[in-house]
C-alpha positions as YAML, in Angstrom:
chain: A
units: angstrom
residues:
- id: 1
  name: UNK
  ca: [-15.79, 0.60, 18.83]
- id: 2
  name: UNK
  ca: [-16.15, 4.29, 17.72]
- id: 3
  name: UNK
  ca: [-13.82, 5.52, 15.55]
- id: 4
  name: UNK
  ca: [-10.66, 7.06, 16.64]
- id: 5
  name: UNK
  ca: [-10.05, 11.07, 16.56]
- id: 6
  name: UNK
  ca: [-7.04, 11.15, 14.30]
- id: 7
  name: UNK
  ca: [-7.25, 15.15, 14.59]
- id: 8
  name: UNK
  ca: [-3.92, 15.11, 17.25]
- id: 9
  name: UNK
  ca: [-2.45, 12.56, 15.20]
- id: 10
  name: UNK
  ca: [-2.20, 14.57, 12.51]
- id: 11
  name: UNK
  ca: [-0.75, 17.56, 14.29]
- id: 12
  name: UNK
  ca: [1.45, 15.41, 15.77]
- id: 13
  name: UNK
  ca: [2.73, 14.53, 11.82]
- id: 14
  name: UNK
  ca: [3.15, 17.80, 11.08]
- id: 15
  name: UNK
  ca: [5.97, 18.65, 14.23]
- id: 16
  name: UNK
  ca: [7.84, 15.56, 12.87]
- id: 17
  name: UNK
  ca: [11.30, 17.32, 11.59]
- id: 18
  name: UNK
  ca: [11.51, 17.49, 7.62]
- id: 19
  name: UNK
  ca: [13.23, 15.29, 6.03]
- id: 20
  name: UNK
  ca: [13.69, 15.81, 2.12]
- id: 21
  name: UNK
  ca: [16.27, 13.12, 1.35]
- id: 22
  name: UNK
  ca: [16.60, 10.98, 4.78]
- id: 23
  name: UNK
  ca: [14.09, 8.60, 5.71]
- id: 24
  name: UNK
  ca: [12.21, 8.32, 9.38]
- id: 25
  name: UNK
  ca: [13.37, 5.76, 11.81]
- id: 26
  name: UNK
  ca: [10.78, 3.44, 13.56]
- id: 27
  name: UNK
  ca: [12.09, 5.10, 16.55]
- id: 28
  name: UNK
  ca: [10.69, 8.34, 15.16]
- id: 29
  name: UNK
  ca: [7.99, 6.94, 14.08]
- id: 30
  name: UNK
  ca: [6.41, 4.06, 16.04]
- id: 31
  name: UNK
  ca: [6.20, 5.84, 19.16]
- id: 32
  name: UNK
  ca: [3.66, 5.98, 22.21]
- id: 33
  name: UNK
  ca: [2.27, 9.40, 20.40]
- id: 34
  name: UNK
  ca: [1.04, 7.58, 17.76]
- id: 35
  name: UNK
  ca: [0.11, 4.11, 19.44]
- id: 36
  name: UNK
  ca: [-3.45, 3.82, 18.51]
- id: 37
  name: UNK
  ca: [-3.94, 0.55, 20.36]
- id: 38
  name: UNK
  ca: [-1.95, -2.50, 21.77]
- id: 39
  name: UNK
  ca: [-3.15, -5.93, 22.69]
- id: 40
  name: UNK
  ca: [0.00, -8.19, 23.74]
- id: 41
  name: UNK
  ca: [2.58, -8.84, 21.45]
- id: 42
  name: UNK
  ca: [0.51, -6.84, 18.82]
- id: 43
  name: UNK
  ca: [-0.08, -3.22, 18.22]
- id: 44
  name: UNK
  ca: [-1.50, -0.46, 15.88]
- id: 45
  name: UNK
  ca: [0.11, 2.87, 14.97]
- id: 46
  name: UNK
  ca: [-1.68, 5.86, 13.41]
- id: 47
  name: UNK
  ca: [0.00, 6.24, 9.55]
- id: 48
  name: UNK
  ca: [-1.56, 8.97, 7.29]
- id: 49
  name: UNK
  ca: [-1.77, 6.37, 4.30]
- id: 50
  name: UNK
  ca: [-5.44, 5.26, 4.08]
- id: 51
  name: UNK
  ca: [-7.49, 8.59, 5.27]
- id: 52
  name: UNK
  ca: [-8.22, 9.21, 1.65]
- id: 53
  name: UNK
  ca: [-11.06, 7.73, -0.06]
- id: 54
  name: UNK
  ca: [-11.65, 7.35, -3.74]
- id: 55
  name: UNK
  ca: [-15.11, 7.02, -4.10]
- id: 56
  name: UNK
  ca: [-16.00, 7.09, -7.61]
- id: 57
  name: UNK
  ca: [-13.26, 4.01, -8.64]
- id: 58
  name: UNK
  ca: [-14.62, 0.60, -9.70]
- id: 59
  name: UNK
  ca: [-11.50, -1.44, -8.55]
- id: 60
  name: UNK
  ca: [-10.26, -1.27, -5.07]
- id: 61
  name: UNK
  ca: [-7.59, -3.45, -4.85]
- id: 62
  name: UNK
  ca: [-7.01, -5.03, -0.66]
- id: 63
  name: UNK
  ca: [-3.96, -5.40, 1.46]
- id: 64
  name: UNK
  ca: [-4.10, -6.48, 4.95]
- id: 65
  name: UNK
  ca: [-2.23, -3.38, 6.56]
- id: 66
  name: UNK
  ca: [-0.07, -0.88, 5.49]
- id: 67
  name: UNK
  ca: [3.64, -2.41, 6.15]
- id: 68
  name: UNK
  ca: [6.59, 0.09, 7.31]
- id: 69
  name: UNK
  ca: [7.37, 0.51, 3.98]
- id: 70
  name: UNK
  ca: [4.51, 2.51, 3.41]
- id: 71
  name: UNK
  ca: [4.22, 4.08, 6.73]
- id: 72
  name: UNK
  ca: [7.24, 5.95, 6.37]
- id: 73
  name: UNK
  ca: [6.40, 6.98, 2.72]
- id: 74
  name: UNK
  ca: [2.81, 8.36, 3.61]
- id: 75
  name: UNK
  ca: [4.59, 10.25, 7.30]
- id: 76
  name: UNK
  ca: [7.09, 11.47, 4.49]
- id: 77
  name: UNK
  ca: [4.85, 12.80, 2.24]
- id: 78
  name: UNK
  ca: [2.45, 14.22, 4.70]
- id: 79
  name: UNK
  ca: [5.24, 16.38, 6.23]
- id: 80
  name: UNK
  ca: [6.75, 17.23, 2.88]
- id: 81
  name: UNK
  ca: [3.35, 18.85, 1.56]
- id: 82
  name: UNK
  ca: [2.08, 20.74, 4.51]
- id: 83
  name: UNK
  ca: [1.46, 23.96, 1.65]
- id: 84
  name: UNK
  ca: [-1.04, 21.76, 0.65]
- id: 85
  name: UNK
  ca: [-5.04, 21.70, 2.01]
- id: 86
  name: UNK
  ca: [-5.98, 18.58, 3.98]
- id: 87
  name: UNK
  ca: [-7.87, 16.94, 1.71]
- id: 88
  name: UNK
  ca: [-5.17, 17.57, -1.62]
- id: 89
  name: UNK
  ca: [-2.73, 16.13, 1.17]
- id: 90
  name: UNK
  ca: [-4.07, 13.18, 2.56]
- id: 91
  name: UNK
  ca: [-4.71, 12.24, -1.60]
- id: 92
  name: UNK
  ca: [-1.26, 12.75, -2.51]
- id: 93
  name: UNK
  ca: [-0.20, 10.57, 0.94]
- id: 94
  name: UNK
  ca: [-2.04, 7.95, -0.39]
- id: 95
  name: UNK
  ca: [-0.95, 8.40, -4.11]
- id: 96
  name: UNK
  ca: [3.10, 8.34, -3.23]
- id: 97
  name: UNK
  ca: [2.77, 5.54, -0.64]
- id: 98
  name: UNK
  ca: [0.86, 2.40, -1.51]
- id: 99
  name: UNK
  ca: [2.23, -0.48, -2.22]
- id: 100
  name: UNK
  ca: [5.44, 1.26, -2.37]
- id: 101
  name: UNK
  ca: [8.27, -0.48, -3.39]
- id: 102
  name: UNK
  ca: [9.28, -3.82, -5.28]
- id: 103
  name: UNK
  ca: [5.45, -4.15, -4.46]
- id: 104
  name: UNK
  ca: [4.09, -2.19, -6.74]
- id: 105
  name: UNK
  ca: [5.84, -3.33, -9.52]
- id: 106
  name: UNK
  ca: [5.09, -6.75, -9.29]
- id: 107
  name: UNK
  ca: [1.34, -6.02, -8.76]
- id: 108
  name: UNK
  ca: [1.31, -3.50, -12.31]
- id: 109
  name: UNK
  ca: [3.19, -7.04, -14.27]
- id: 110
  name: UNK
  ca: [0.31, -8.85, -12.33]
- id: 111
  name: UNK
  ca: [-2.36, -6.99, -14.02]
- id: 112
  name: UNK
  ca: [-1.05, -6.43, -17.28]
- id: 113
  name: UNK
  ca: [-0.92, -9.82, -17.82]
- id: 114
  name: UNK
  ca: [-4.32, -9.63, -16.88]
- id: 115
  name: UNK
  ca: [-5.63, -7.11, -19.48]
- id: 116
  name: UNK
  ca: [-6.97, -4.99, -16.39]
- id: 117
  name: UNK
  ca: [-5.56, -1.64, -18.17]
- id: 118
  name: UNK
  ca: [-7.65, -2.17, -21.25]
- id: 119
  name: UNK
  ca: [-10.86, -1.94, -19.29]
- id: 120
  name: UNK
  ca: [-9.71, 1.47, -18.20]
- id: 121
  name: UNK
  ca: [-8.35, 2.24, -22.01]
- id: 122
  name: UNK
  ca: [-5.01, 2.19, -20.35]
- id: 123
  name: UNK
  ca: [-1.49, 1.33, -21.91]
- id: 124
  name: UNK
  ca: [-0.54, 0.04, -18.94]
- id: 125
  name: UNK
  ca: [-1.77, -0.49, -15.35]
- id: 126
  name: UNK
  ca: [1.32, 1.64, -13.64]
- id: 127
  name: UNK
  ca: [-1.00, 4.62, -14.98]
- id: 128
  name: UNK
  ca: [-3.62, 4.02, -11.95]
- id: 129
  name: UNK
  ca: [-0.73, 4.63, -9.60]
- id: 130
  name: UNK
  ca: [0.04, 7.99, -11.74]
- id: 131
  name: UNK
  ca: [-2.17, 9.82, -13.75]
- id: 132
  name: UNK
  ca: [-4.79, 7.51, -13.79]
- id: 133
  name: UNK
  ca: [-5.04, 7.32, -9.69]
- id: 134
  name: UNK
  ca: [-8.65, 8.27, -9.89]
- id: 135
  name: UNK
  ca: [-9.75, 5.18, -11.54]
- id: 136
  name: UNK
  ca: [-8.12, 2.97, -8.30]
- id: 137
  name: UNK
  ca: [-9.16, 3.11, -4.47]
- id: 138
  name: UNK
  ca: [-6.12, 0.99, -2.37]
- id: 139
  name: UNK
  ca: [-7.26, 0.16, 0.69]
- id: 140
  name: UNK
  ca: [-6.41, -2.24, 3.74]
- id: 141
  name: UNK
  ca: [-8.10, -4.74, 6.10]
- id: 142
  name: UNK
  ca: [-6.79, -2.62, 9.06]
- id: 143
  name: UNK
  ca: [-6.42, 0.79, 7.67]
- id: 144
  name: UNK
  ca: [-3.72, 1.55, 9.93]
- id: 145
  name: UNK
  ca: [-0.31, -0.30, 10.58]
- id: 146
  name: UNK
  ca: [0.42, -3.18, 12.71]
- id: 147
  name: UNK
  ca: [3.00, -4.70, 14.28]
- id: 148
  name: UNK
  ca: [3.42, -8.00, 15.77]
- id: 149
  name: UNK
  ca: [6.76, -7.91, 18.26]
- id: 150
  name: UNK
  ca: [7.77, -5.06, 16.61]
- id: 151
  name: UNK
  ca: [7.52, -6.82, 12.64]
- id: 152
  name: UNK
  ca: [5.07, -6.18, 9.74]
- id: 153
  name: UNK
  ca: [1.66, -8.34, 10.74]
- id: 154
  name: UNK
  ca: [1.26, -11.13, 8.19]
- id: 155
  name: UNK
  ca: [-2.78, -11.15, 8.36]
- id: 156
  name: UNK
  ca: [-2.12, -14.70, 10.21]
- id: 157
  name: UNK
  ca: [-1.01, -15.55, 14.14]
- id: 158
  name: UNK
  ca: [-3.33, -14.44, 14.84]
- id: 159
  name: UNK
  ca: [-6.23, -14.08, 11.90]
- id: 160
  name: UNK
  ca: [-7.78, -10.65, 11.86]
- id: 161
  name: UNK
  ca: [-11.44, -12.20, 12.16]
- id: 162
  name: UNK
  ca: [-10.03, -14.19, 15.60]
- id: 163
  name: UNK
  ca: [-8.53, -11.12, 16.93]
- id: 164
  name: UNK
  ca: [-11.07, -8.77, 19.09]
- id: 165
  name: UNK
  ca: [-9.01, -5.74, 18.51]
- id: 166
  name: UNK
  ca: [-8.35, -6.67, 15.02]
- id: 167
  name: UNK
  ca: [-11.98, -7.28, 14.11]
- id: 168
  name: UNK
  ca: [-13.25, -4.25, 16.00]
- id: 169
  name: UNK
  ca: [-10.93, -1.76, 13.21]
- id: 170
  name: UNK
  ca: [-11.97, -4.31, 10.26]
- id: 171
  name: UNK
  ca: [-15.83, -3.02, 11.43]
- id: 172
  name: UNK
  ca: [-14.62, 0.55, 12.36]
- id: 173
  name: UNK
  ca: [-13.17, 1.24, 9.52]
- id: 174
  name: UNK
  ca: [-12.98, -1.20, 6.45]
- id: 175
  name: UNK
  ca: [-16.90, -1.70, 6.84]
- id: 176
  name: UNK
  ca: [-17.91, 1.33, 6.71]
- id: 177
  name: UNK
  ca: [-15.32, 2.55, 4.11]
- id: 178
  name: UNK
  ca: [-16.89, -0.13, 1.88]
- id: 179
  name: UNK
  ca: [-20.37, 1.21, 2.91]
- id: 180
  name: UNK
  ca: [-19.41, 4.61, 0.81]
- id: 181
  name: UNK
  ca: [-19.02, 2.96, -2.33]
- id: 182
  name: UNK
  ca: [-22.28, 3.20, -3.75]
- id: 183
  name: UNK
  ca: [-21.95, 1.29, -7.21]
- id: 184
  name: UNK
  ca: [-20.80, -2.32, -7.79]
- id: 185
  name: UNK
  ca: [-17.36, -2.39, -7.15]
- id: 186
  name: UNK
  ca: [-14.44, -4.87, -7.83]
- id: 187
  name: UNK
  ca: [-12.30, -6.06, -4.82]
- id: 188
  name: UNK
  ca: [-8.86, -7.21, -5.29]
- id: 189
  name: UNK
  ca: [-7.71, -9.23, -2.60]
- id: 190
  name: UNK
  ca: [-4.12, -9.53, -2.07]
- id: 191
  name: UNK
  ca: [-3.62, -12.40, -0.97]
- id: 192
  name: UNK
  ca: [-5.34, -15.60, 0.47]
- id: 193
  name: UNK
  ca: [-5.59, -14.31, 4.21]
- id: 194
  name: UNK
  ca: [-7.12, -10.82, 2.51]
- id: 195
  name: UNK
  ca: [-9.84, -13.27, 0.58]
- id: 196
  name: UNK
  ca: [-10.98, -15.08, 3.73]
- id: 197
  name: UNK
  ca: [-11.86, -12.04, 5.25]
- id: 198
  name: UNK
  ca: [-13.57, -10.35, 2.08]
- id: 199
  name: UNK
  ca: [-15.15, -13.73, 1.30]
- id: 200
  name: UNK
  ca: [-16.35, -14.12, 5.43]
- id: 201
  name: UNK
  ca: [-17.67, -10.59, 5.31]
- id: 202
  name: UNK
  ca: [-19.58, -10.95, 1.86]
- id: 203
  name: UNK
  ca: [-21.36, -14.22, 3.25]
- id: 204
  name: UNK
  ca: [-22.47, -11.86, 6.29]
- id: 205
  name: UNK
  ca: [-23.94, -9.74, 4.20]
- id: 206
  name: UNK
  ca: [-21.66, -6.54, 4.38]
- id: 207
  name: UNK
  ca: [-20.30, -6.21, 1.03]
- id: 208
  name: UNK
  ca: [-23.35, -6.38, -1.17]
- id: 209
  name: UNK
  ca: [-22.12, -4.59, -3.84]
- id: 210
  name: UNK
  ca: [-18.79, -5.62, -3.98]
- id: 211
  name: UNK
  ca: [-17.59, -8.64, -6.12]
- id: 212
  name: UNK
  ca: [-14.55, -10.47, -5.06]
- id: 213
  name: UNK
  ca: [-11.55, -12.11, -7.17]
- id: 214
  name: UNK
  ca: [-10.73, -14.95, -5.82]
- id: 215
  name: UNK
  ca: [-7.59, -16.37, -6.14]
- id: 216
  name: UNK
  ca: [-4.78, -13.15, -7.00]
- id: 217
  name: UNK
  ca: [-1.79, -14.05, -5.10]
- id: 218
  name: UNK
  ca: [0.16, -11.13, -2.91]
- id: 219
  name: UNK
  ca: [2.83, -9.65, -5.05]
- id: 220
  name: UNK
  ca: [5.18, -8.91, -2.18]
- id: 221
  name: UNK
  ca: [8.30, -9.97, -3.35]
- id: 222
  name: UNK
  ca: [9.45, -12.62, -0.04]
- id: 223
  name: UNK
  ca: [5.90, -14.66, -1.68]
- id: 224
  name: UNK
  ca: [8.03, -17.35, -3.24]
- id: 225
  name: UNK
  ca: [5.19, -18.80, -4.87]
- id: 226
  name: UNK
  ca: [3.54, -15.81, -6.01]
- id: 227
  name: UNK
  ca: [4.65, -16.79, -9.70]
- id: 228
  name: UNK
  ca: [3.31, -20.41, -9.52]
- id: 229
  name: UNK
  ca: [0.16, -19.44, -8.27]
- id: 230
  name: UNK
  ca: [-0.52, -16.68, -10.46]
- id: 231
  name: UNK
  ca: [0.09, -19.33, -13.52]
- id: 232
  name: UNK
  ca: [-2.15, -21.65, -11.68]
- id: 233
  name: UNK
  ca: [-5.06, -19.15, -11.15]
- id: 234
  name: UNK
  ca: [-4.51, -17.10, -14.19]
- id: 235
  name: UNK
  ca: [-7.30, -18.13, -17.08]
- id: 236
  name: UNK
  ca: [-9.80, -18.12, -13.92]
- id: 237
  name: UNK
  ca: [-8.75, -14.51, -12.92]
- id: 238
  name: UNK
  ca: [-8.82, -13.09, -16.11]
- id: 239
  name: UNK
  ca: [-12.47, -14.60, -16.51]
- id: 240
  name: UNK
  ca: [-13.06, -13.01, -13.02]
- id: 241
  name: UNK
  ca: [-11.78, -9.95, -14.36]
- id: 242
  name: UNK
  ca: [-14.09, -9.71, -18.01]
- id: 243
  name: UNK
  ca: [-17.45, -11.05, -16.48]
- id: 244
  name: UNK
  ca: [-17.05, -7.62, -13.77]
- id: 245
  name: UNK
  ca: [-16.04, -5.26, -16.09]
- id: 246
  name: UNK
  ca: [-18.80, -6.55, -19.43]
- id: 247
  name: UNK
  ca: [-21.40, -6.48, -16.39]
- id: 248
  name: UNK
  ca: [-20.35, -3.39, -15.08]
- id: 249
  name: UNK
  ca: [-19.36, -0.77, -18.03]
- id: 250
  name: UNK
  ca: [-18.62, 2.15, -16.53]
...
């Protein structure tokens, strides 16, 4: 699969009608202008959230696809910021909108608890979605988001890796993202069905820099157990966490 000119999608972005307070609909906003592909009951809309790549961070920190949520915060933002160059736009898209929400919060008490802020000489880890946003690359599975019958896709029903059109933008895009980090870097899977993948693709030889945590539940809040597991896992993540970072000094 080549990758996709997102050139009219963007243009496309910028006719959407500003909206300073109001939010966009999914009517608006998951529309057959910015379908990028279908395959049954699933399909994958263009979303200026992941087009900005920070190259230079150690941690990069895995979802499986950007949810609504965060597709209407990134179409937001885009629109709101056109005075802005491309580049200082797409970066401020991708700044404002991941993991927005109840999300992100969860995921900063995650890895506090964790001590990850003190390998960055940070008070707390809320700073890498702020000021410190350099020091963090977010990043998806599928870069773009999906729906299944018109929901958020759960990374499951089917698995990306058992999916042809699924696998085809893991390879498009994730792959080669990866491929631009040229240091060891620290992958933060959220989530089991995020660590499969990571774990599959490491085994084949595509992430050889990368090192993967195993074990970090997803914060989103409708994860019931995301507090029991965390417990469970916790001395083995914060030994996944120091044996990276005492390797790896930036």
């Amino acid at each position: 699969m080549e990758k996709i000119d997102l050139q009219p999608y963007l243009r496309l972005a910028e006719q959407l009608p500003a909206k300073k307070q109001q939010h966009y609909t999914k009517d608006e906003i998951l529309t057959d202008q910015f379908l990028l592909a279908n395959h049954q009951r699933m399909q994958i809309f263009f979303a200026p959230h992941n087009l900005y790549v920070e190259t230079k961070s150690q941690l990069v920190v895995v979802g499986i696809c950007p949810g609504w949520t965060q597709t209407e915060q990134a179409f937001h933002t885009y629109r709101n910021n056109l005075e802005l160059d491309m580049e200082e736009r797409l970066k401020v898209c991708k700044k404002e909108s991941r993991f927005a929400g109840g999300m992100r919060k969860n995921l900063v008490e995650m890895l506090d608890q964790l001590h990850l802020n003190r390998y960055f000489d940070l008070d707390s880890s809320a700073e890498l979605f702020d000021e410190a946003a350099n020091l963090l690359h977010t990043t998806s599975l599928i870069k773009f988001p999906v729906f299944k019958a018109g929901k958020n896709y759960p990374g499951y029903g089917p698995k990306i890796m058992k999916n042809q059109m699924l696998t085809e933008f893991l390879q498009t895009y994730f792959v080669t993202e990866m491929a631009e980090f040229k240091h060891p870097i620290l992958l933060l899977p959220l989530g089991k069905a995020v660590e499969e993948v990571l774990l599959t693709l490491q085994a084949q030889g595509q992430l050889c820099q990368a090192t993967v945590v195993c074990g970090f539940p997803h914060p989103s809040g409708v994860n019931g157990h995301r507090k029991a597991q965390f417990a469970q896992n916790f001395v083995s993540l914060r030994k996944q966490l120091q044996n990276f970072f005492y390797q790896n000094q930036a």
